[in-house]
């Protein structure tokens, strides 16, 4: 069985489809290992932004690859391997989020107590500042950005991760999320607006 | 904010992503230069985008690859015949036997086959001959597989074939092949490429759906047996029959497990509804005891204690109009997310009542299935939007919507059977096959919804319909 025509395979010494066939037809574990090597950074990277917990992201990444391995025979080549793998990872994350949402939660607010907001965190780090200061500001800014991201609803979070963290095109996002491009555009717009609104009190100096 | 500001804000993200044409971009730039508020918004947007890109994605931690490899090794490696072999065999059985079965059914009942799908671009049927008379293609398949000598080539057009009319279908592109087995393989490949075959081995379908597929498989396998016998145990078909036996073992095992899960889900849904009703009754009693009930608007009134059989329902002259929630089960792939989107699109907010993830149970039972969750939500629906919402939920493809309990065929003030003796709340299967409805004539989804609507207690008469709120509880089964 060959994949359907028109499918663009990733460049590389051996394309994904050939590796899949080696695993399915020949039980070649090393071929699957190559697929893991090829995609582990992307899968883990996205998952870690979606769940905001490194250890959990690691577990979910592992579970995603394991599910992919078990279901590899069902991969028909109708989409790229990464698209197929991403959708599995997405389901794994969604299941986890549902599980988590059933538990009692400790919520954290983005609101900074008034007394602590005397120095807004500007997006631009102070020019020419000493490295430790700059580093601390960068670190704190990153923490707030990720915290705001985590506070978005999952659909918004996912599209921000794909577009603004991973720099995927609208067309790629549409394929991954199985959405029309117009929906990608509108959802991204709403997601960004919400993210900006959440960050305004922290990142924008009230004096400006 | 001026109209120009509004327009600028709307186009901000397009500009950020370089998706504006030159004229629109120039207009946006002009406005941003002239408007301090929009300039600040633009600065924030661009800075934020740069920051997020700079943060980027974390690389995979060291050792992840090794731990995945270790887990993969624990699974014992890919089995060459399973699941892929099973998938191929199952697909072959389904496609081949559906041709035969459907052909036979068409002959016996004179039922009209499913209409042909218009061939999309790039998938044009290779013969331009006029379409065969109804049932002809299916009969051709069967007779060809049974009698065609090896080496004979028969071309057939692309067709949409319904295994169960109106329910399950495959689109197959049948090329000319040198023998029956080759054609069978081509059918398998076509089916697999269409994605439907994945449902047999891929995680992600609900136990109920898998059960239905397994039942269809068993039924079709019987037809394959007939087909194989008719073909005189030709070499290729004989092998397919052996594969079918292996596939059947797998599906029989799953079917047993799935039957248990489906029954358990229904029982748990019923228990849950009973528990919720009981909670609501206690709350109502408490409110009455505290003298609050009369002061509350009808929205906050909750279901009263169940009255004796035969008197349940809203009696004329009741002071407190019972605002019992209508209870529906929505099941099928993606039920949770898809229903939530329908609600969100209508601006309705679902309050989660109860949720339980069943992934652990599935794992324990060693089912190769994705974790299936079900979620119970309550939605407050304006009365004038009730019918539209139910209509939207009904129209979700491949989802089943079924009222639970008293709404199953009860008149507003009549005693309710709850779908069976003892008030069982098992949701009736709507729109599906399987004969779950017993001897009663099948009921369409719309009819069910209208009956559910008719069975709802009348809202407070002193409120205009646009202000009346109804409570809808949904049990969402499926990812």
Short mmCIF file of C-alpha atoms in Angstrom, two decimals, chain B residues 35 101 123 133 144 172 244 287 302 308 374-375 474:
data_model
loop_
_atom_site.label_atom_id
_atom_site.label_comp_id
_atom_site.label_asym_id
_atom_site.label_seq_id
_atom_site.Cartn_x
_atom_site.Cartn_y
_atom_site.Cartn_z
CA UNK B 35 -3.55 57.40 17.07
CA UNK B 101 -24.58 -8.50 1.33
CA UNK B 123 -10.85 10.80 -8.49
CA UNK B 133 -28.83 -0.19 -13.08
CA UNK B 144 -16.92 -11.71 -10.29
CA UNK B 172 -13.80 2.58 -3.16
CA UNK B 244 -11.25 -13.08 9.10
CA UNK B 287 -35.18 26.06 50.78
CA UNK B 302 -35.37 22.77 41.58
CA UNK B 308 -46.18 8.56 43.22
CA UNK B 374 -18.01 11.41 29.87
CA UNK B 375 -19.11 14.69 31.22
CA UNK B 474 -26.42 16.74 28.93
#
